[in-house]
Every structure is written in C-alpha cells, then in structure tokens.
C-alpha cells in the first residue's frame, strides 16, 4: 500500500521529454510514494505549470528539447513565486562538462538515470527531508 | 506484516509498471530502428551529415535514459557509448567511427529483441 504519512500531501512536478519516463515516475510517486503529481514535457512548459499550480518540488530532467534543465532552473530561480520550490535534477551519468554546469545551480539534489521506480519516491523524500 | 490488501495493491503496482515497461520497450525498438536507418545511410554513402549525426545523438541519448530504466541496462550502456561516439568532434567521413557505431547499434538491436525482464534494475 502507498505511504500514508505527510508525503501524501506533497505535490511534485515531473518534467521529462520522454513519455515513458514521465509516466513511470508519476506512477512511482503516486502509487508507491502516495504523492500527487503534475507533469510537463519540457522546461518551458514546466515554467508555466510551476507558475500556475502549487507544487512542493520539481523533478527535472537535465537534457530536454525546447528548454533544458539548467536553463529551466535559472528561470525558476529568477521568479519570486517559483524560486523557493526545491528542484531535483534527474540526469543520466554525468559528463565532466555537465558536472561543471551543475556547480552553479541551486538544486536540492540529483537522481541518476536509470532510476529504480520502486525507490524513486523514497529518494526524493530523503533529499527533501520529507517523512515517508 | 503484510496482509491481503497489501499483496493486492503490490500486484496492481507491478502490473502497471510492467505495462509501462512494455510500452517503453516498443518505443525503444522504434528508436533503434531509426538509429539503424541512419547508420545504414552512413555506411552506404560514406558520410554522416551534421543534422543526421545530431539526430542520431538525440536518439541515443533518449535510448540511454529509457532502456536503463526499463529493464535493458546493457542497451543503456551501449547507447551511452554511442552518444559519446556521435559527439561534435566525430569526423563525418570516418570509416572506423562508422564501424564502431554500427557494432553498437547491432548490439542494441540484439538486446532489444528480448522483452524486458520482470525486475527493475538495482
């Protein structure tokens, strides 16, 4: 059964251009973690959703068309309404150039792809200090 | 202690996960078909135009993230190598690079011929 603690009250914006990754992440967070989810398929759409709907965290893919993860984070952090939302980057194995790019970004943590859908919600809760 | 409701719920979750994995497997087979098509043209024409190289790299990147998550970690590894090989510094008329790319795509196609396993990778 899903967790019934305070994690259930959390709403996470899942941003990934891959439909299957987005779906499995949402399934994991809702069915395993007892969270709520909203989705976006690129950074630009994520900015719109985050500005329109209350979310407690953003799970953001690093490499996406239209607007990539780092650019999206910078935009989120310039808007007072979205700046406080913690962002977790979802990324494939980091190349050195990407590690340098991440250094200046205000992120709550990173989760590596491939991820285990059965433990994804726990990883997010651990990074954000949410009880599960 | 787990009760019957827990077991039933776990079964629902497992079935939903398996459905997505099958969808992802099909998506990734389409991706490997596209890579095969691009690499075939590269082999037959002896050159890989920049736009096609960038497209192949995008497809390899998508395959890397998806295949590893959905039960084909070895495909994810091969796709990661493919993404590296298709970087900006690749020579568009390099036979050796084309050969390496072809080998990786053959490996990816072979691995994706099998449906995903039931367990998610650790």
mmCIF file of C-alpha atoms in Angstrom:
data_model
loop_
_atom_site.group_PDB
_atom_site.id
_atom_site.type_symbol
_atom_site.label_atom_id
_atom_site.label_comp_id
_atom_site.label_asym_id
_atom_site.label_seq_id
_atom_site.Cartn_x
_atom_site.Cartn_y
_atom_site.Cartn_z
ATOM 1 C CA UNK A 1 0.000 0.000 0.000
ATOM 2 C CA UNK A 2 1.191 3.578 -0.535
ATOM 3 C CA UNK A 3 2.679 5.522 2.322
ATOM 4 C CA UNK A 4 0.073 7.356 4.384
ATOM 5 C CA UNK A 5 2.342 9.860 6.085
ATOM 6 C CA UNK A 6 2.810 13.524 5.247
ATOM 7 C CA UNK A 7 4.395 12.544 1.932
ATOM 8 C CA UNK A 8 0.835 12.116 0.720
ATOM 9 C CA UNK A 9 0.315 15.854 0.921
ATOM 10 C CA UNK A 10 3.238 16.613 -1.346
ATOM 11 C CA UNK A 11 2.744 17.582 -4.939
ATOM 12 C CA UNK A 12 5.606 17.042 -7.363
ATOM 13 C CA UNK A 13 6.018 18.466 -10.857
ATOM 14 C CA UNK A 14 7.639 15.791 -13.037
ATOM 15 C CA UNK A 15 9.415 17.206 -16.092
ATOM 16 C CA UNK A 16 10.819 14.907 -18.767
ATOM 17 C CA UNK A 17 10.504 14.814 -22.552
ATOM 18 C CA UNK A 18 10.284 11.005 -22.576
ATOM 19 C CA UNK A 19 6.639 9.954 -22.199
ATOM 20 C CA UNK A 20 7.518 6.577 -20.665
ATOM 21 C CA UNK A 21 9.942 8.035 -18.128
ATOM 22 C CA UNK A 22 7.376 10.644 -17.153
ATOM 23 C CA UNK A 23 4.671 8.036 -16.760
ATOM 24 C CA UNK A 24 6.738 5.627 -14.688
ATOM 25 C CA UNK A 25 7.976 8.457 -12.458
ATOM 26 C CA UNK A 26 4.395 9.611 -11.837
ATOM 27 C CA UNK A 27 3.258 6.072 -11.195
ATOM 28 C CA UNK A 28 6.053 5.582 -8.731
ATOM 29 C CA UNK A 29 5.380 8.807 -6.859
ATOM 30 C CA UNK A 30 1.624 8.268 -6.679
ATOM 31 C CA UNK A 31 1.283 4.510 -6.176
ATOM 32 C CA UNK A 32 4.454 3.846 -4.199
ATOM 33 C CA UNK A 33 5.041 7.194 -2.520
ATOM 34 C CA UNK A 34 1.462 8.385 -2.061
ATOM 35 C CA UNK A 35 2.270 11.788 -3.576
ATOM 36 C CA UNK A 36 0.405 13.869 -6.116
ATOM 37 C CA UNK A 37 1.965 14.699 -9.465
ATOM 38 C CA UNK A 38 1.611 17.153 -12.312
ATOM 39 C CA UNK A 39 3.689 16.909 -15.462
ATOM 40 C CA UNK A 40 5.436 18.892 -18.147
ATOM 41 C CA UNK A 41 7.345 17.654 -21.176
ATOM 42 C CA UNK A 42 9.953 20.411 -21.405
ATOM 43 C CA UNK A 43 11.354 23.315 -19.437
ATOM 44 C CA UNK A 44 9.141 25.960 -20.945
ATOM 45 C CA UNK A 45 6.005 24.027 -20.079
ATOM 46 C CA UNK A 46 7.426 23.420 -16.592
ATOM 47 C CA UNK A 47 7.739 27.170 -16.014
ATOM 48 C CA UNK A 48 4.105 27.621 -16.998
ATOM 49 C CA UNK A 49 2.879 24.819 -14.734
ATOM 50 C CA UNK A 50 5.023 25.902 -11.781
ATOM 51 C CA UNK A 51 3.750 29.455 -12.127
ATOM 52 C CA UNK A 52 0.155 28.341 -12.319
ATOM 53 C CA UNK A 53 -0.174 25.456 -9.859
ATOM 54 C CA UNK A 54 1.158 24.965 -6.344
ATOM 55 C CA UNK A 55 3.923 22.348 -6.259
ATOM 56 C CA UNK A 56 6.192 21.318 -3.403
ATOM 57 C CA UNK A 57 9.084 20.103 -5.554
ATOM 58 C CA UNK A 58 10.177 19.721 -9.144
ATOM 59 C CA UNK A 59 11.787 16.580 -10.562
ATOM 60 C CA UNK A 60 13.528 17.904 -13.642
ATOM 61 C CA UNK A 61 15.288 16.110 -16.481
ATOM 62 C CA UNK A 62 18.668 17.575 -17.401
ATOM 63 C CA UNK A 63 18.587 17.272 -21.175
ATOM 64 C CA UNK A 64 15.373 18.202 -22.976
ATOM 65 C CA UNK A 65 14.409 19.910 -26.208
ATOM 66 C CA UNK A 66 12.922 23.427 -26.204
ATOM 67 C CA UNK A 67 14.437 24.309 -22.801
ATOM 68 C CA UNK A 68 16.924 22.129 -20.923
ATOM 69 C CA UNK A 69 17.123 21.533 -17.175
ATOM 70 C CA UNK A 70 19.816 24.073 -16.220
ATOM 71 C CA UNK A 71 18.109 26.871 -18.174
ATOM 72 C CA UNK A 72 14.787 25.981 -16.561
ATOM 73 C CA UNK A 73 16.318 26.148 -13.072
ATOM 74 C CA UNK A 74 17.799 29.567 -13.733
ATOM 75 C CA UNK A 75 14.417 30.832 -14.923
ATOM 76 C CA UNK A 76 12.618 29.307 -11.934
ATOM 77 C CA UNK A 77 15.037 30.983 -9.540
ATOM 78 C CA UNK A 78 14.526 34.439 -11.036
ATOM 79 C CA UNK A 79 10.780 34.362 -10.350
ATOM 80 C CA UNK A 80 9.938 35.052 -6.666
ATOM 81 C CA UNK A 81 6.898 32.782 -6.955
ATOM 82 C CA UNK A 82 8.878 29.746 -8.085
ATOM 83 C CA UNK A 83 12.315 30.448 -6.615
ATOM 84 C CA UNK A 84 11.615 28.674 -3.279
ATOM 85 C CA UNK A 85 10.497 25.417 -4.929
ATOM 86 C CA UNK A 86 13.191 22.769 -4.438
ATOM 87 C CA UNK A 87 14.427 21.233 -7.677
ATOM 88 C CA UNK A 88 15.856 17.744 -8.072
ATOM 89 C CA UNK A 89 17.708 17.063 -11.291
ATOM 90 C CA UNK A 90 17.107 13.752 -12.988
ATOM 91 C CA UNK A 91 20.101 13.007 -15.114
ATOM 92 C CA UNK A 92 21.958 10.270 -16.918
ATOM 93 C CA UNK A 93 25.554 9.606 -15.936
ATOM 94 C CA UNK A 94 27.199 12.999 -15.682
ATOM 95 C CA UNK A 95 29.924 14.021 -18.098
ATOM 96 C CA UNK A 96 32.638 16.349 -16.679
ATOM 97 C CA UNK A 97 31.189 19.276 -18.648
ATOM 98 C CA UNK A 98 27.805 18.686 -17.040
ATOM 99 C CA UNK A 99 29.307 18.457 -13.574
ATOM 100 C CA UNK A 100 30.825 21.906 -14.083
ATOM 101 C CA UNK A 101 27.469 23.229 -15.247
ATOM 102 C CA UNK A 102 25.742 21.846 -12.160
ATOM 103 C CA UNK A 103 28.091 23.565 -9.722
ATOM 104 C CA UNK A 104 26.439 26.934 -10.073
ATOM 105 C CA UNK A 105 22.875 25.672 -9.967
ATOM 106 C CA UNK A 106 20.629 25.902 -6.938
ATOM 107 C CA UNK A 107 19.382 22.315 -6.749
ATOM 108 C CA UNK A 108 18.236 20.220 -3.807
ATOM 109 C CA UNK A 109 19.923 17.147 -5.246
ATOM 110 C CA UNK A 110 20.349 14.896 -8.234
ATOM 111 C CA UNK A 111 18.935 11.473 -9.031
ATOM 112 C CA UNK A 112 20.723 9.354 -11.596
ATOM 113 C CA UNK A 113 19.102 7.730 -14.595
ATOM 114 C CA UNK A 114 18.421 4.895 -14.845
ATOM 115 C CA UNK A 115 16.450 5.020 -11.623
ATOM 116 C CA UNK A 116 14.563 2.324 -9.786
ATOM 117 C CA UNK A 117 10.846 3.248 -9.924
ATOM 118 C CA UNK A 118 10.196 1.328 -6.740
ATOM 119 C CA UNK A 119 12.550 3.560 -4.730
ATOM 120 C CA UNK A 120 12.227 6.871 -6.577
ATOM 121 C CA UNK A 121 9.754 8.377 -4.117
ATOM 122 C CA UNK A 122 11.983 7.389 -1.205
ATOM 123 C CA UNK A 123 14.982 9.017 -2.882
ATOM 124 C CA UNK A 124 13.029 12.242 -3.336
ATOM 125 C CA UNK A 125 11.763 12.184 0.232
ATOM 126 C CA UNK A 126 15.268 11.620 1.540
ATOM 127 C CA UNK A 127 16.698 14.513 -0.472
ATOM 128 C CA UNK A 128 13.956 16.891 0.665
ATOM 129 C CA UNK A 129 13.654 15.707 4.256
ATOM 130 C CA UNK A 130 10.102 14.522 3.770
ATOM 131 C CA UNK A 131 8.858 11.787 6.067
ATOM 132 C CA UNK A 132 7.685 8.544 4.458
ATOM 133 C CA UNK B 1 3.164 -7.718 8.482
ATOM 134 C CA UNK B 2 1.673 -7.670 5.012
ATOM 135 C CA UNK B 3 -1.972 -8.503 4.607
ATOM 136 C CA UNK B 4 -4.024 -9.474 1.555
ATOM 137 C CA UNK B 5 -4.787 -5.845 0.717
ATOM 138 C CA UNK B 6 -1.077 -5.096 0.611
ATOM 139 C CA UNK B 7 -0.462 -8.044 -1.714
ATOM 140 C CA UNK B 8 -3.313 -6.995 -3.994
ATOM 141 C CA UNK B 9 -2.017 -3.432 -4.080
ATOM 142 C CA UNK B 10 1.521 -4.631 -4.854
ATOM 143 C CA UNK B 11 0.117 -6.683 -7.732
ATOM 144 C CA UNK B 12 -1.645 -3.640 -9.150
ATOM 145 C CA UNK B 13 1.554 -1.614 -8.930
ATOM 146 C CA UNK B 14 3.590 -4.406 -10.536
ATOM 147 C CA UNK B 15 1.094 -4.784 -13.384
ATOM 148 C CA UNK B 16 1.098 -1.036 -14.040
ATOM 149 C CA UNK B 17 4.890 -0.941 -14.017
ATOM 150 C CA UNK B 18 5.061 -3.879 -16.413
ATOM 151 C CA UNK B 19 2.642 -2.207 -18.825
ATOM 152 C CA UNK B 20 4.799 0.916 -18.963
ATOM 153 C CA UNK B 21 7.910 -1.207 -19.448
ATOM 154 C CA UNK B 22 6.346 -2.911 -22.434
ATOM 155 C CA UNK B 23 5.363 0.479 -23.880
ATOM 156 C CA UNK B 24 8.908 1.722 -23.328
ATOM 157 C CA UNK B 25 10.325 -1.409 -24.960
ATOM 158 C CA UNK B 26 8.307 -0.712 -28.081
ATOM 159 C CA UNK B 27 9.358 2.948 -28.061
ATOM 160 C CA UNK B 28 12.990 1.908 -27.746
ATOM 161 C CA UNK B 29 12.679 -0.573 -30.585
ATOM 162 C CA UNK B 30 11.463 2.281 -32.770
ATOM 163 C CA UNK B 31 14.459 4.305 -31.624
ATOM 164 C CA UNK B 32 16.867 1.510 -32.502
ATOM 165 C CA UNK B 33 15.173 1.188 -35.913
ATOM 166 C CA UNK B 34 15.789 4.876 -36.526
ATOM 167 C CA UNK B 35 19.431 4.516 -35.491
ATOM 168 C CA UNK B 36 19.787 1.529 -37.823
ATOM 169 C CA UNK B 37 18.359 3.553 -40.681
ATOM 170 C CA UNK B 38 20.694 6.495 -40.036
ATOM 171 C CA UNK B 39 23.732 4.253 -39.692
ATOM 172 C CA UNK B 40 22.825 2.337 -42.854
ATOM 173 C CA UNK B 41 22.812 5.553 -44.818
ATOM 174 C CA UNK B 42 26.140 6.498 -43.261
ATOM 175 C CA UNK B 43 27.649 3.200 -44.337
ATOM 176 C CA UNK B 44 26.248 3.289 -47.856
ATOM 177 C CA UNK B 45 27.054 6.970 -48.527
ATOM 178 C CA UNK B 46 30.329 7.117 -46.598
ATOM 179 C CA UNK B 47 29.387 10.326 -44.820
ATOM 180 C CA UNK B 48 27.129 11.376 -41.964
ATOM 181 C CA UNK B 49 25.762 14.907 -42.379
ATOM 182 C CA UNK B 50 25.741 17.047 -39.242
ATOM 183 C CA UNK B 51 21.952 17.158 -38.915
ATOM 184 C CA UNK B 52 21.720 13.364 -39.089
ATOM 185 C CA UNK B 53 24.567 12.972 -36.588
ATOM 186 C CA UNK B 54 22.790 15.303 -34.169
ATOM 187 C CA UNK B 55 19.541 13.399 -34.627
ATOM 188 C CA UNK B 56 21.314 10.074 -34.045
ATOM 189 C CA UNK B 57 22.878 11.514 -30.920
ATOM 190 C CA UNK B 58 19.496 12.666 -29.599
ATOM 191 C CA UNK B 59 18.028 9.219 -30.214
ATOM 192 C CA UNK B 60 20.996 7.554 -28.498
ATOM 193 C CA UNK B 61 20.568 9.862 -25.511
ATOM 194 C CA UNK B 62 16.866 9.053 -25.214
ATOM 195 C CA UNK B 63 17.638 5.353 -25.515
ATOM 196 C CA UNK B 64 20.297 5.612 -22.819
ATOM 197 C CA UNK B 65 17.915 7.026 -20.221
ATOM 198 C CA UNK B 66 14.933 4.896 -21.097
ATOM 199 C CA UNK B 67 16.461 1.472 -21.722
ATOM 200 C CA UNK B 68 18.389 1.515 -18.471
ATOM 201 C CA UNK B 69 15.268 2.368 -16.503
ATOM 202 C CA UNK B 70 13.065 -0.156 -18.253
ATOM 203 C CA UNK B 71 14.986 -3.389 -17.900
ATOM 204 C CA UNK B 72 17.690 -3.208 -20.558
ATOM 205 C CA UNK B 73 20.725 -1.807 -18.735
ATOM 206 C CA UNK B 74 23.140 -3.191 -21.337
ATOM 207 C CA UNK B 75 21.294 -1.241 -24.014
ATOM 208 C CA UNK B 76 21.635 1.855 -21.870
ATOM 209 C CA UNK B 77 25.389 1.276 -21.666
ATOM 210 C CA UNK B 78 25.740 0.755 -25.427
ATOM 211 C CA UNK B 79 23.590 3.821 -26.108
ATOM 212 C CA UNK B 80 25.772 5.907 -23.774
ATOM 213 C CA UNK B 81 28.855 4.845 -25.748
ATOM 214 C CA UNK B 82 27.022 5.609 -28.968
ATOM 215 C CA UNK B 83 26.122 9.079 -27.715
ATOM 216 C CA UNK B 84 29.795 9.718 -26.950
ATOM 217 C CA UNK B 85 30.901 8.459 -30.367
ATOM 218 C CA UNK B 86 28.429 10.760 -32.080
ATOM 219 C CA UNK B 87 29.858 13.834 -30.369
ATOM 220 C CA UNK B 88 30.781 17.081 -32.079
ATOM 221 C CA UNK B 89 34.354 16.012 -32.780
ATOM 222 C CA UNK B 90 33.437 12.976 -34.869
ATOM 223 C CA UNK B 91 34.746 13.005 -38.453
ATOM 224 C CA UNK B 92 31.732 12.706 -40.759
ATOM 225 C CA UNK B 93 33.660 10.520 -43.216
ATOM 226 C CA UNK B 94 35.457 8.364 -40.657
ATOM 227 C CA UNK B 95 35.094 4.678 -41.574
ATOM 228 C CA UNK B 96 36.375 3.494 -38.204
ATOM 229 C CA UNK B 97 33.784 5.562 -36.329
ATOM 230 C CA UNK B 98 31.051 4.310 -38.640
ATOM 231 C CA UNK B 99 32.130 0.760 -37.948
ATOM 232 C CA UNK B 100 32.099 1.309 -34.175
ATOM 233 C CA UNK B 101 28.671 2.917 -34.386
ATOM 234 C CA UNK B 102 27.364 0.029 -36.446
ATOM 235 C CA UNK B 103 28.651 -2.523 -33.919
ATOM 236 C CA UNK B 104 26.930 -0.723 -31.074
ATOM 237 C CA UNK B 105 23.658 -0.496 -32.956
ATOM 238 C CA UNK B 106 23.810 -4.196 -33.753
ATOM 239 C CA UNK B 107 24.316 -4.901 -30.058
ATOM 240 C CA UNK B 108 21.379 -2.657 -29.149
ATOM 241 C CA UNK B 109 19.108 -4.338 -31.698
ATOM 242 C CA UNK B 110 20.089 -7.766 -30.437
ATOM 243 C CA UNK B 111 19.385 -6.867 -26.809
ATOM 244 C CA UNK B 112 16.067 -5.210 -27.629
ATOM 245 C CA UNK B 113 14.884 -8.315 -29.442
ATOM 246 C CA UNK B 114 14.056 -9.700 -25.977
ATOM 247 C CA UNK B 115 11.165 -8.254 -23.954
ATOM 248 C CA UNK B 116 12.031 -6.505 -20.696
ATOM 249 C CA UNK B 117 12.752 -8.629 -17.658
ATOM 250 C CA UNK B 118 10.287 -8.617 -14.798
ATOM 251 C CA UNK B 119 12.567 -6.966 -12.290
ATOM 252 C CA UNK B 120 13.654 -3.370 -12.410
ATOM 253 C CA UNK B 121 17.433 -2.936 -12.309
ATOM 254 C CA UNK B 122 19.012 -2.276 -8.918
#
